[in-house]
Every structure is written in structure tokens, then in C-alpha cells.
Amino acid sequence: MRDDEERLVLVRYNQLPEVIQKTLEAKRLVETGEADTVQQAVAKVGLSRSSYYKYRDSIFPFQSLNQSKMVTLVFLLKDQAGVLSQVLSFLASMGVNILTIHQTIPLQGEASVSMSVDLTHLISDLEDLVGRLRGMKGVQRVTVIGVE
């Protein structure tokens, strides 16, 4: 069974709650330069900054997901020799190119690792990739936090 946090769904825009519609519009304003800052964008659409930040990394226009090739993944890994190496080898075998990687100092036997990756040559889909990563020994959690 898949983690509901990573399942993607397609919903008609007019069926979305107003807060989600406004968040999408605020993101568009910032991305197109119609608003110089998030504060200006949320003011234009009548949305609070806290609502914007609550939803911004979880909602995307369908077209942007279709064309998307770069993703940021955050991992919680057990602090054991070879776990990160195993993850990196698996990603390479799936055609994923790692653009950046940042690892925190392990605390209480776990380390947080964030990676920006290029999926241009991914041999499956993102949902399958994340599911397989979650099944790896030593991987405590995998979260998709950004899609470019």
C-alpha cells in the first residue's frame, strides 16, 4: 500500500477549495514576475502567507507536473554504513541524475538527506521510484518536497 502523503490525484480546478485556488494563483504571480514577493502575491489574491506556505509545496498545475524533470527528495536514513551509498547506486540504476545533495549530521541514529535530482532519464515514474526507495533497508522516510 502506498503512503497517502505521496499519492497524486487529478482534480478539476473548479472543484478545489478556494484556499488551494488562491495558492495556485499566488504561485503563478510569483513565477511570472507579476508579483515581486510572496507577500505581494498573497495580498493580490486575498490569501494569508501561512496558508500559502502550508500548501505551496504540495500543489502544482497539471501541466507543470507533466513537463517536470527536476525534483527535490528528502530522506530520513538510518546512520549505518552503506545506506546512503545504496540509495545513490539505486538512483543511478534508475536513470536519476543527482544535481545537489546535502546531509545533516546524524542524530539519534538517523540523518536527514536532501537531494535535487534530474528525472529526464528516469526509467519508471516518480511514484514507483519513491515507493521503491521507501522499501530499501535503512530508509526510514522519503518525501517529495519540490518539483521544478
XYZ file of C-alpha atoms in Angstrom:
148
model
C 0.000 0.000 0.000
C 1.270 3.458 -0.896
C 1.800 6.253 1.570
C -1.085 8.718 1.072
C 1.372 11.603 1.510
C 2.902 10.828 -1.900
C -0.171 9.777 -3.912
C -1.044 12.183 -6.674
C -4.581 12.921 -7.831
C -6.072 14.953 -10.651
C -8.943 17.257 -9.651
C -10.820 19.834 -11.741
C -9.802 23.365 -10.775
C -13.382 24.466 -10.042
C -13.723 21.631 -7.521
C -10.736 22.768 -5.455
C -11.259 24.673 -2.195
C -10.760 28.424 -2.551
C -7.554 28.375 -0.479
C -5.957 25.949 -2.960
C -7.102 28.029 -5.955
C -5.648 31.166 -4.387
C -2.381 29.400 -3.584
C -2.040 28.293 -7.207
C -2.720 31.834 -8.390
C -0.201 33.311 -5.923
C 2.444 30.833 -7.098
C 1.722 31.819 -10.709
C 2.082 35.512 -9.877
C 5.488 34.941 -8.281
C 6.695 32.612 -11.069
C 5.672 35.004 -13.858
C 7.065 38.076 -12.097
C 3.642 39.726 -11.800
C 4.413 39.904 -8.086
C 7.930 40.571 -6.834
C 7.425 38.846 -3.489
C 5.213 36.228 -1.906
C 3.754 38.985 0.283
C 2.643 40.928 -2.811
C 1.210 37.798 -4.451
C -0.857 36.710 -1.452
C -2.126 40.272 -0.973
C -3.279 40.376 -4.616
C -5.235 37.136 -4.321
C -6.515 37.668 -0.767
C -4.668 34.812 0.917
C -2.718 34.627 4.155
C 1.017 33.924 3.985
C 0.585 30.985 6.351
C -1.968 29.352 4.020
C 0.318 29.930 1.055
C 3.288 28.298 2.798
C 1.119 25.442 4.066
C 0.119 24.373 0.541
C 2.718 25.736 -1.896
C 4.961 22.653 -1.973
C 2.047 20.241 -2.334
C 0.072 21.671 -5.258
C 1.105 22.164 -8.854
C -0.659 22.883 -12.107
C -1.085 19.643 -14.049
C 0.969 20.980 -16.954
C 3.986 21.641 -14.723
C 3.997 18.078 -13.376
C 3.802 16.704 -16.905
C 6.826 18.709 -18.009
C 8.717 18.417 -14.759
C 12.155 16.852 -14.764
C 13.718 18.128 -11.525
C 12.530 17.082 -8.081
C 13.757 17.609 -4.539
C 13.657 14.499 -2.362
C 14.171 14.445 1.394
C 15.232 11.215 3.054
C 15.458 10.137 6.675
C 18.138 7.437 6.718
C 19.451 5.176 9.436
C 23.001 6.068 10.429
C 24.527 2.831 9.179
C 27.470 2.301 6.864
C 26.440 1.920 3.239
C 22.824 3.142 3.452
C 23.406 6.383 1.547
C 25.669 4.583 -0.926
C 22.912 2.024 -1.559
C 20.375 4.817 -2.195
C 22.750 6.616 -4.577
C 23.503 3.410 -6.500
C 19.801 2.635 -6.817
C 19.028 6.138 -8.094
C 21.788 5.805 -10.707
C 20.417 2.426 -11.805
C 17.003 4.047 -12.342
C 18.467 6.747 -14.595
C 18.284 9.519 -11.980
C 20.979 12.203 -12.115
C 21.783 13.795 -8.744
C 22.253 17.560 -9.030
C 22.792 18.501 -5.370
C 22.978 16.617 -2.103
C 23.001 17.809 1.493
C 23.274 15.601 4.576
C 22.883 16.639 8.180
C 24.998 15.277 10.999
C 23.328 12.094 12.260
C 21.365 12.498 15.491
C 19.882 9.637 17.479
C 20.882 7.158 14.786
C 19.257 8.986 11.856
C 20.398 11.503 9.248
C 18.385 13.777 7.009
C 19.486 13.944 3.389
C 18.012 16.237 0.754
C 18.714 15.802 -2.941
C 17.774 17.745 -6.027
C 17.577 15.234 -8.843
C 17.020 15.297 -12.593
C 14.462 12.739 -13.772
C 14.944 13.281 -17.519
C 16.184 9.711 -17.987
C 14.125 8.020 -15.238
C 13.187 4.524 -16.421
C 9.919 4.409 -14.448
C 7.667 7.077 -12.931
C 8.140 9.202 -9.815
C 5.518 7.340 -7.777
C 7.194 3.987 -8.492
C 10.641 5.422 -7.733
C 9.537 6.800 -4.345
C 7.771 3.541 -3.470
C 10.880 1.511 -4.225
C 13.079 3.907 -2.257
C 10.777 3.542 0.755
C 11.217 -0.215 0.609
C 15.004 -0.054 0.874
C 16.740 -1.235 4.025
C 17.816 1.736 6.140
C 15.429 4.213 4.504
C 13.073 5.480 7.190
C 11.189 8.049 5.102
C 11.198 9.617 1.624
C 9.295 12.817 0.855
C 8.957 14.739 -2.406
C 9.089 18.399 -1.362
C 9.614 20.253 -4.592
C 9.016 19.833 -8.287
C 10.786 22.184 -10.705
